Amino acid sequence: MPLFLVGSSNTHIYLWEFGKDRATATYGVLPAANVPPPYALASISSVQFGPCGHRFASAALDGTVCTWQSEVGGRSNVYPVESSICFNGFASDVEYISSSGSIVAASGCSSSGANVVVWDTLAPPSTSQASINCHEGGSRSISVFDNDIGSGSISPMIVTGGKNGDIGLHDFRYIATGKMKKQRNGDGRSSTDGDQNKNGMLWYIPKAHLGSVTKISTIPRTSLFLTGSKDGDVKLWDAKAAKLIHHWPKLHERHTFLQPNSRGYGGIIRAGVTDIQVCPNGFITCGGDGTVKFVSLRDS
């Protein structure tokens, strides 16, 4: 079915079907359990369907990550199947990892520096989450490669982007087990030293963009991925080679907006690239300048 999800600033998520004049279902995110009343309404920062479409995950600006059952047509104020406060700052993005639809990876910001969390929703609460310290100031975007694009068929690679324009590549197996692996820096050198390697990164590029990395999208059945940033640039990378393939400077002009934050107050944001979606033969971007653009990868 041609369904799509819409997250809003009033804690609600709406499931729509193309051609209909009203939402098929409404989902209500409960206030975070550690926030005293009166509750602030946390904006939804990301929604993502699971691999089979019968479930989806959400991230909210109060740090809450939820999973939902999507086969609930005609219902309203549906509560999540699972919910967890993964960050004490904000949650910015969420992705499913495995084809089972039970493991999600989320990016966000915590005072402890644990800004990427992997959550197995079927595991006991005491052992269900693993986190890594990376991206000073918070991780803004996350994307997961196909299972066969990694160091093993059951260990997909996860790529994350940070507030300061840095990007890192992680192996899911090392996040889950806490084991280390040699890091490959942006200049191609390998190292076993440094904080990033201690956190299990396969490689790390500290200044991939001049502004915050606002969106990461992997290209199916390849080791390539796209990054978009607050400065309006889009870049194409090869994860296995740890190198830049192509750069589209100022694909979107940066604009400034007033937006509510997780505490209910207005905040100033500057938006360049706001989303990237991969499609056959290329990708589509949208930005703070109000434009939507198609870029052909064949021409590039």
mmCIF file of C-alpha atoms in Angstrom:
data_model
loop_
_atom_site.group_PDB
_atom_site.id
_atom_site.type_symbol
_atom_site.label_atom_id
_atom_site.label_comp_id
_atom_site.label_asym_id
_atom_site.label_seq_id
_atom_site.Cartn_x
_atom_site.Cartn_y
_atom_site.Cartn_z
ATOM 1 C CA MET A 1 0.000 0.000 0.000
ATOM 2 C CA PRO A 2 1.217 3.582 -0.719
ATOM 3 C CA LEU A 3 1.590 4.599 2.938
ATOM 4 C CA PHE A 4 3.775 7.253 4.520
ATOM 5 C CA LEU A 5 4.446 8.541 8.035
ATOM 6 C CA VAL A 6 4.400 12.135 9.272
ATOM 7 C CA GLY A 7 5.903 13.216 12.585
ATOM 8 C CA SER A 8 4.717 16.460 14.190
ATOM 9 C CA SER A 9 5.672 18.919 16.920
ATOM 10 C CA ASN A 10 2.763 17.833 19.186
ATOM 11 C CA THR A 11 4.163 14.346 20.006
ATOM 12 C CA HIS A 12 1.883 12.712 17.419
ATOM 13 C CA ILE A 13 2.718 10.588 14.389
ATOM 14 C CA TYR A 14 0.243 10.182 11.550
ATOM 15 C CA LEU A 15 -0.020 7.293 9.093
ATOM 16 C CA TRP A 16 -1.352 8.474 5.727
ATOM 17 C CA GLU A 17 -2.346 6.721 2.533
ATOM 18 C CA PHE A 18 -1.857 8.571 -0.736
ATOM 19 C CA GLY A 19 -5.166 9.796 -2.149
ATOM 20 C CA LYS A 20 -6.955 9.913 1.221
ATOM 21 C CA ASP A 21 -8.177 13.125 2.834
ATOM 22 C CA ARG A 22 -7.440 12.075 6.428
ATOM 23 C CA ALA A 23 -4.854 10.061 8.309
ATOM 24 C CA THR A 24 -5.352 6.304 8.498
ATOM 25 C CA ALA A 25 -4.064 6.165 12.080
ATOM 26 C CA THR A 26 -2.695 8.471 14.770
ATOM 27 C CA TYR A 27 0.026 7.511 17.220
ATOM 28 C CA GLY A 28 0.623 9.370 20.482
ATOM 29 C CA VAL A 29 4.074 9.569 22.074
ATOM 30 C CA LEU A 30 3.851 9.659 25.868
ATOM 31 C CA PRO A 31 5.913 12.266 27.801
ATOM 32 C CA ALA A 32 9.282 11.024 29.001
ATOM 33 C CA ALA A 33 8.999 9.245 32.336
ATOM 34 C CA ASN A 34 11.762 11.318 33.953
ATOM 35 C CA VAL A 35 10.189 14.708 33.150
ATOM 36 C CA PRO A 36 7.935 16.171 35.895
ATOM 37 C CA PRO A 37 4.613 17.818 34.977
ATOM 38 C CA PRO A 38 3.624 20.071 33.344
ATOM 39 C CA TYR A 39 4.843 18.057 30.394
ATOM 40 C CA ALA A 40 6.502 19.711 27.441
ATOM 41 C CA LEU A 41 5.437 18.394 24.059
ATOM 42 C CA ALA A 42 8.477 16.888 22.359
ATOM 43 C CA SER A 43 8.695 17.228 18.594
ATOM 44 C CA ILE A 44 9.149 14.072 16.530
ATOM 45 C CA SER A 45 12.586 14.250 14.921
ATOM 46 C CA SER A 46 12.553 11.026 12.855
ATOM 47 C CA VAL A 47 10.293 8.159 11.785
ATOM 48 C CA GLN A 48 11.373 5.008 9.960
ATOM 49 C CA PHE A 49 9.450 1.978 8.697
ATOM 50 C CA GLY A 50 10.817 -1.458 9.549
ATOM 51 C CA PRO A 51 12.035 -3.836 6.826
ATOM 52 C CA CYS A 52 8.606 -5.465 6.375
ATOM 53 C CA GLY A 53 6.474 -2.358 6.865
ATOM 54 C CA HIS A 54 4.362 -3.738 9.714
ATOM 55 C CA ARG A 55 6.380 -1.844 12.337
ATOM 56 C CA PHE A 56 8.066 1.528 12.533
ATOM 57 C CA ALA A 57 10.350 3.397 14.909
ATOM 58 C CA SER A 58 10.385 7.027 16.014
ATOM 59 C CA ALA A 59 12.798 9.418 17.700
ATOM 60 C CA ALA A 60 11.733 12.497 19.676
ATOM 61 C CA LEU A 61 13.543 15.597 20.892
ATOM 62 C CA ASP A 62 13.159 14.602 24.563
ATOM 63 C CA GLY A 63 15.468 11.615 23.936
ATOM 64 C CA THR A 64 12.709 9.008 23.616
ATOM 65 C CA VAL A 65 12.887 6.223 21.017
ATOM 66 C CA CYS A 66 9.731 4.161 20.367
ATOM 67 C CA THR A 67 8.640 1.271 18.179
ATOM 68 C CA TRP A 68 5.086 0.912 16.918
ATOM 69 C CA GLN A 69 2.726 -1.527 15.227
ATOM 70 C CA SER A 70 1.584 0.031 11.957
ATOM 71 C CA GLU A 71 -1.346 -2.285 11.116
ATOM 72 C CA VAL A 72 -3.915 -0.322 13.093
ATOM 73 C CA GLY A 73 -6.033 1.393 10.438
ATOM 74 C CA GLY A 74 -8.714 3.750 11.701
ATOM 75 C CA ARG A 75 -7.424 3.999 15.275
ATOM 76 C CA SER A 76 -6.243 7.110 17.097
ATOM 77 C CA ASN A 77 -3.867 7.825 20.004
ATOM 78 C CA VAL A 78 -2.219 4.426 19.624
ATOM 79 C CA TYR A 79 0.552 3.871 22.171
ATOM 80 C CA PRO A 80 3.990 2.465 21.302
ATOM 81 C CA VAL A 81 4.833 -1.219 21.583
ATOM 82 C CA GLU A 82 8.185 -0.376 23.197
ATOM 83 C CA SER A 83 9.546 2.919 24.473
ATOM 84 C CA SER A 84 12.897 3.890 25.965
ATOM 85 C CA ILE A 85 14.634 7.113 26.976
ATOM 86 C CA CYS A 86 17.865 6.477 25.102
ATOM 87 C CA PHE A 87 19.353 9.990 25.531
ATOM 88 C CA ASN A 88 19.045 12.626 28.256
ATOM 89 C CA GLY A 89 19.395 15.396 25.669
ATOM 90 C CA PHE A 90 17.629 14.647 22.406
ATOM 91 C CA ALA A 91 17.146 11.818 19.892
ATOM 92 C CA SER A 92 17.716 12.985 16.330
ATOM 93 C CA ASP A 93 17.466 9.939 14.052
ATOM 94 C CA VAL A 94 16.575 6.245 14.104
ATOM 95 C CA GLU A 95 17.115 3.257 11.787
ATOM 96 C CA TYR A 96 16.346 -0.464 11.832
ATOM 97 C CA ILE A 97 19.376 -2.756 11.711
ATOM 98 C CA SER A 98 18.263 -6.322 11.171
ATOM 99 C CA SER A 99 15.632 -7.777 8.873
ATOM 100 C CA SER A 100 13.851 -9.163 11.940
ATOM 101 C CA GLY A 101 12.643 -5.658 12.757
ATOM 102 C CA SER A 102 13.547 -5.906 16.437
ATOM 103 C CA ILE A 103 16.891 -4.033 16.572
ATOM 104 C CA VAL A 104 17.101 -0.277 16.101
ATOM 105 C CA ALA A 105 20.004 2.145 16.090
ATOM 106 C CA ALA A 106 19.479 5.733 17.206
ATOM 107 C CA SER A 107 21.542 8.893 17.191
ATOM 108 C CA GLY A 108 21.205 11.752 19.628
ATOM 109 C CA CYS A 109 22.905 13.587 22.453
ATOM 110 C CA SER A 110 23.584 12.662 26.082
ATOM 111 C CA SER A 111 25.631 14.470 28.706
ATOM 112 C CA SER A 112 27.703 11.296 29.103
ATOM 113 C CA GLY A 113 28.806 11.474 25.454
ATOM 114 C CA ALA A 114 27.008 8.213 24.581
ATOM 115 C CA ASN A 115 25.480 9.646 21.421
ATOM 116 C CA VAL A 116 24.761 6.444 19.464
ATOM 117 C CA VAL A 117 22.590 3.669 20.928
ATOM 118 C CA VAL A 118 21.747 0.207 19.586
ATOM 119 C CA TRP A 119 18.571 -1.227 21.154
ATOM 120 C CA ASP A 120 17.357 -4.829 20.893
ATOM 121 C CA THR A 121 13.678 -4.411 21.719
ATOM 122 C CA LEU A 122 13.204 -8.155 22.386
ATOM 123 C CA ALA A 123 16.067 -8.474 24.879
ATOM 124 C CA PRO A 124 15.682 -8.062 28.671
ATOM 125 C CA PRO A 125 15.831 -4.367 29.664
ATOM 126 C CA SER A 126 19.067 -4.800 31.612
ATOM 127 C CA THR A 127 20.963 -6.027 28.547
ATOM 128 C CA SER A 128 18.921 -4.580 25.672
ATOM 129 C CA GLN A 129 21.038 -1.503 24.893
ATOM 130 C CA ALA A 130 24.625 -0.854 23.873
ATOM 131 C CA SER A 131 26.006 2.642 23.377
ATOM 132 C CA ILE A 132 29.173 4.267 22.101
ATOM 133 C CA ASN A 133 30.779 7.596 22.900
ATOM 134 C CA CYS A 134 31.309 9.533 19.699
ATOM 135 C CA HIS A 135 30.599 12.866 17.997
ATOM 136 C CA GLU A 136 31.245 15.590 20.555
ATOM 137 C CA GLY A 137 28.128 17.735 20.883
ATOM 138 C CA GLY A 138 25.813 14.994 19.627
ATOM 139 C CA SER A 139 25.160 12.707 16.676
ATOM 140 C CA ARG A 140 22.660 14.178 14.216
ATOM 141 C CA SER A 141 22.121 11.411 11.652
ATOM 142 C CA ILE A 142 22.518 7.656 11.280
ATOM 143 C CA SER A 143 22.167 5.130 8.454
ATOM 144 C CA VAL A 144 22.703 1.380 8.142
ATOM 145 C CA PHE A 145 24.159 -0.516 5.203
ATOM 146 C CA ASP A 146 22.789 -3.764 3.801
ATOM 147 C CA ASN A 147 23.896 -6.818 5.799
ATOM 148 C CA ASP A 148 26.298 -7.978 3.095
ATOM 149 C CA ILE A 149 28.131 -4.623 2.979
ATOM 150 C CA GLY A 150 30.328 -5.053 6.020
ATOM 151 C CA SER A 151 33.055 -7.112 7.592
ATOM 152 C CA GLY A 152 30.729 -10.104 7.712
ATOM 153 C CA SER A 153 27.340 -11.139 6.373
ATOM 154 C CA ILE A 154 25.721 -10.827 9.805
ATOM 155 C CA SER A 155 27.458 -7.629 10.840
ATOM 156 C CA PRO A 156 26.222 -4.606 8.904
ATOM 157 C CA MET A 157 28.073 -1.302 8.965
ATOM 158 C CA ILE A 158 26.560 1.777 10.600
ATOM 159 C CA VAL A 159 27.555 5.288 9.551
ATOM 160 C CA THR A 160 26.905 8.303 11.777
ATOM 161 C CA GLY A 161 27.337 12.059 11.468
ATOM 162 C CA GLY A 162 27.920 14.650 14.166
ATOM 163 C CA LYS A 163 27.212 18.241 15.108
ATOM 164 C CA ASN A 164 30.734 19.342 14.204
ATOM 165 C CA GLY A 165 30.675 17.918 10.674
ATOM 166 C CA ASP A 166 32.424 14.655 11.542
ATOM 167 C CA ILE A 167 31.410 11.217 10.267
ATOM 168 C CA GLY A 168 32.313 7.750 11.534
ATOM 169 C CA LEU A 169 31.836 4.172 10.426
ATOM 170 C CA HIS A 170 30.973 1.479 12.966
ATOM 171 C CA ASP A 171 30.629 -2.296 12.822
ATOM 172 C CA PHE A 172 27.435 -3.441 14.562
ATOM 173 C CA ARG A 173 29.255 -6.474 15.966
ATOM 174 C CA TYR A 174 31.764 -4.248 17.765
ATOM 175 C CA ILE A 175 29.083 -1.977 19.181
ATOM 176 C CA ALA A 176 27.230 -4.985 20.581
ATOM 177 C CA THR A 177 30.312 -6.772 22.008
ATOM 178 C CA GLY A 178 32.517 -3.838 22.957
ATOM 179 C CA LYS A 179 35.514 -5.242 21.069
ATOM 180 C CA MET A 180 37.937 -2.960 19.298
ATOM 181 C CA LYS A 181 39.137 -2.929 15.745
ATOM 182 C CA LYS A 182 41.788 -0.895 13.949
ATOM 183 C CA GLN A 183 40.621 2.535 12.923
ATOM 184 C CA ARG A 184 41.216 3.897 9.455
ATOM 185 C CA ASN A 185 41.584 7.654 9.401
ATOM 186 C CA GLY A 186 40.527 9.913 6.557
ATOM 187 C CA ASP A 187 44.072 9.931 5.180
ATOM 188 C CA GLY A 188 44.041 6.142 4.817
ATOM 189 C CA ARG A 189 46.342 5.408 7.784
ATOM 190 C CA SER A 190 45.332 2.789 10.337
ATOM 191 C CA SER A 191 45.734 3.300 14.044
ATOM 192 C CA THR A 192 44.996 1.528 17.291
ATOM 193 C CA ASP A 193 45.258 4.760 19.288
ATOM 194 C CA GLY A 194 42.752 7.486 20.092
ATOM 195 C CA ASP A 195 39.324 7.782 21.627
ATOM 196 C CA GLN A 196 37.505 6.988 18.404
ATOM 197 C CA ASN A 197 39.203 3.606 18.087
ATOM 198 C CA LYS A 198 38.433 2.810 21.702
ATOM 199 C CA ASN A 199 34.781 3.230 20.788
ATOM 200 C CA GLY A 200 35.000 0.689 17.965
ATOM 201 C CA MET A 201 35.031 2.964 14.912
ATOM 202 C CA LEU A 202 36.334 1.411 11.707
ATOM 203 C CA TRP A 203 37.298 4.873 10.498
ATOM 204 C CA TYR A 204 36.642 8.477 11.399
ATOM 205 C CA ILE A 205 36.804 11.750 9.440
ATOM 206 C CA PRO A 206 36.741 14.761 11.811
ATOM 207 C CA LYS A 207 35.959 17.519 9.258
ATOM 208 C CA ALA A 208 33.901 15.810 6.572
ATOM 209 C CA HIS A 209 31.664 18.923 6.408
ATOM 210 C CA LEU A 210 31.971 22.514 7.561
ATOM 211 C CA GLY A 211 28.566 22.344 9.272
ATOM 212 C CA SER A 212 26.542 19.731 11.158
ATOM 213 C CA VAL A 213 25.826 16.518 9.268
ATOM 214 C CA THR A 214 22.047 16.690 8.965
ATOM 215 C CA LYS A 215 21.356 13.597 6.865
ATOM 216 C CA ILE A 216 23.074 10.342 5.891
ATOM 217 C CA SER A 217 21.669 7.910 3.317
ATOM 218 C CA THR A 218 23.302 4.649 2.280
ATOM 219 C CA ILE A 219 22.949 3.439 -1.303
ATOM 220 C CA PRO A 220 21.515 -0.114 -1.419
ATOM 221 C CA ARG A 221 23.771 -2.971 -2.552
ATOM 222 C CA THR A 222 26.878 -0.770 -2.541
ATOM 223 C CA SER A 223 29.419 0.531 -0.029
ATOM 224 C CA LEU A 224 28.541 4.114 -0.999
ATOM 225 C CA PHE A 225 26.684 6.636 1.119
ATOM 226 C CA LEU A 226 25.591 10.274 0.884
ATOM 227 C CA THR A 227 25.922 12.987 3.506
ATOM 228 C CA GLY A 228 24.140 16.331 3.633
ATOM 229 C CA SER A 229 24.980 19.174 5.964
ATOM 230 C CA LYS A 230 23.823 22.436 7.450
ATOM 231 C CA ASP A 231 26.164 24.282 5.086
ATOM 232 C CA GLY A 232 24.101 23.043 2.107
ATOM 233 C CA ASP A 233 26.714 20.654 0.690
ATOM 234 C CA VAL A 234 26.128 17.029 -0.322
ATOM 235 C CA LYS A 235 28.982 14.522 -0.558
ATOM 236 C CA LEU A 236 29.287 10.953 -1.847
ATOM 237 C CA TRP A 237 31.613 8.597 0.072
ATOM 238 C CA ASP A 238 32.931 5.061 -0.264
ATOM 239 C CA ALA A 239 32.722 3.395 3.150
ATOM 240 C CA LYS A 240 35.109 0.545 2.382
ATOM 241 C CA ALA A 241 37.794 2.829 0.941
ATOM 242 C CA ALA A 242 37.144 5.600 3.509
ATOM 243 C CA LYS A 243 37.367 8.295 0.858
ATOM 244 C CA LEU A 244 35.350 11.051 -0.772
ATOM 245 C CA ILE A 245 33.992 10.198 -4.239
ATOM 246 C CA HIS A 246 32.131 13.364 -5.250
ATOM 247 C CA HIS A 247 31.166 16.756 -3.800
ATOM 248 C CA TRP A 248 28.133 18.914 -4.675
ATOM 249 C CA PRO A 249 28.850 22.301 -3.053
ATOM 250 C CA LYS A 250 25.943 24.519 -1.951
ATOM 251 C CA LEU A 251 23.288 22.239 -3.397
ATOM 252 C CA HIS A 252 20.880 24.075 -1.089
ATOM 253 C CA GLU A 253 21.181 27.602 0.273
ATOM 254 C CA ARG A 254 21.200 27.823 4.059
ATOM 255 C CA HIS A 255 18.222 29.576 5.694
ATOM 256 C CA THR A 256 17.389 30.493 9.296
ATOM 257 C CA PHE A 257 14.150 29.510 11.070
ATOM 258 C CA LEU A 258 12.472 29.715 14.481
ATOM 259 C CA GLN A 259 11.533 26.254 15.738
ATOM 260 C CA PRO A 260 10.173 24.894 19.054
ATOM 261 C CA ASN A 261 12.527 22.685 21.022
ATOM 262 C CA SER A 262 11.950 19.848 23.495
ATOM 263 C CA ARG A 263 11.220 22.269 26.377
ATOM 264 C CA GLY A 264 8.546 24.157 24.499
ATOM 265 C CA TYR A 265 10.559 27.296 23.776
ATOM 266 C CA GLY A 266 11.503 28.713 20.411
ATOM 267 C CA GLY A 267 14.971 28.007 19.059
ATOM 268 C CA ILE A 268 16.939 29.354 16.126
ATOM 269 C CA ILE A 269 17.978 26.745 13.560
ATOM 270 C CA ARG A 270 19.909 27.114 10.333
ATOM 271 C CA ALA A 271 18.979 24.582 7.682
ATOM 272 C CA GLY A 272 20.866 23.711 4.527
ATOM 273 C CA VAL A 273 20.232 20.103 3.472
ATOM 274 C CA THR A 274 17.303 18.663 5.442
ATOM 275 C CA ASP A 275 16.787 15.269 3.769
ATOM 276 C CA ILE A 276 18.286 12.892 1.202
ATOM 277 C CA GLN A 277 16.403 9.976 -0.337
ATOM 278 C CA VAL A 278 18.085 7.499 -2.665
ATOM 279 C CA CYS A 279 16.116 6.494 -5.773
ATOM 280 C CA PRO A 280 16.939 4.622 -9.002
ATOM 281 C CA ASN A 281 19.830 6.272 -10.872
ATOM 282 C CA GLY A 282 20.298 9.043 -8.334
ATOM 283 C CA PHE A 283 18.970 10.779 -5.254
ATOM 284 C CA ILE A 284 16.514 13.478 -4.194
ATOM 285 C CA THR A 285 17.335 16.228 -1.721
ATOM 286 C CA CYS A 286 15.329 18.930 -0.007
ATOM 287 C CA GLY A 287 16.583 21.903 1.935
ATOM 288 C CA GLY A 288 15.911 24.944 4.029
ATOM 289 C CA ASP A 289 15.624 27.004 0.848
ATOM 290 C CA GLY A 290 12.318 25.244 0.067
ATOM 291 C CA THR A 291 13.579 23.433 -3.036
ATOM 292 C CA VAL A 292 13.551 19.743 -3.942
ATOM 293 C CA LYS A 293 16.242 18.543 -6.335
ATOM 294 C CA PHE A 294 17.024 15.344 -8.229
ATOM 295 C CA VAL A 295 20.673 14.521 -8.845
ATOM 296 C CA SER A 296 21.661 11.791 -11.294
ATOM 297 C CA LEU A 297 24.521 9.610 -10.111
ATOM 298 C CA ARG A 298 25.075 8.306 -13.611
ATOM 299 C CA ASP A 299 26.028 11.799 -14.767
ATOM 300 C CA SER A 300 28.373 12.174 -11.808
#
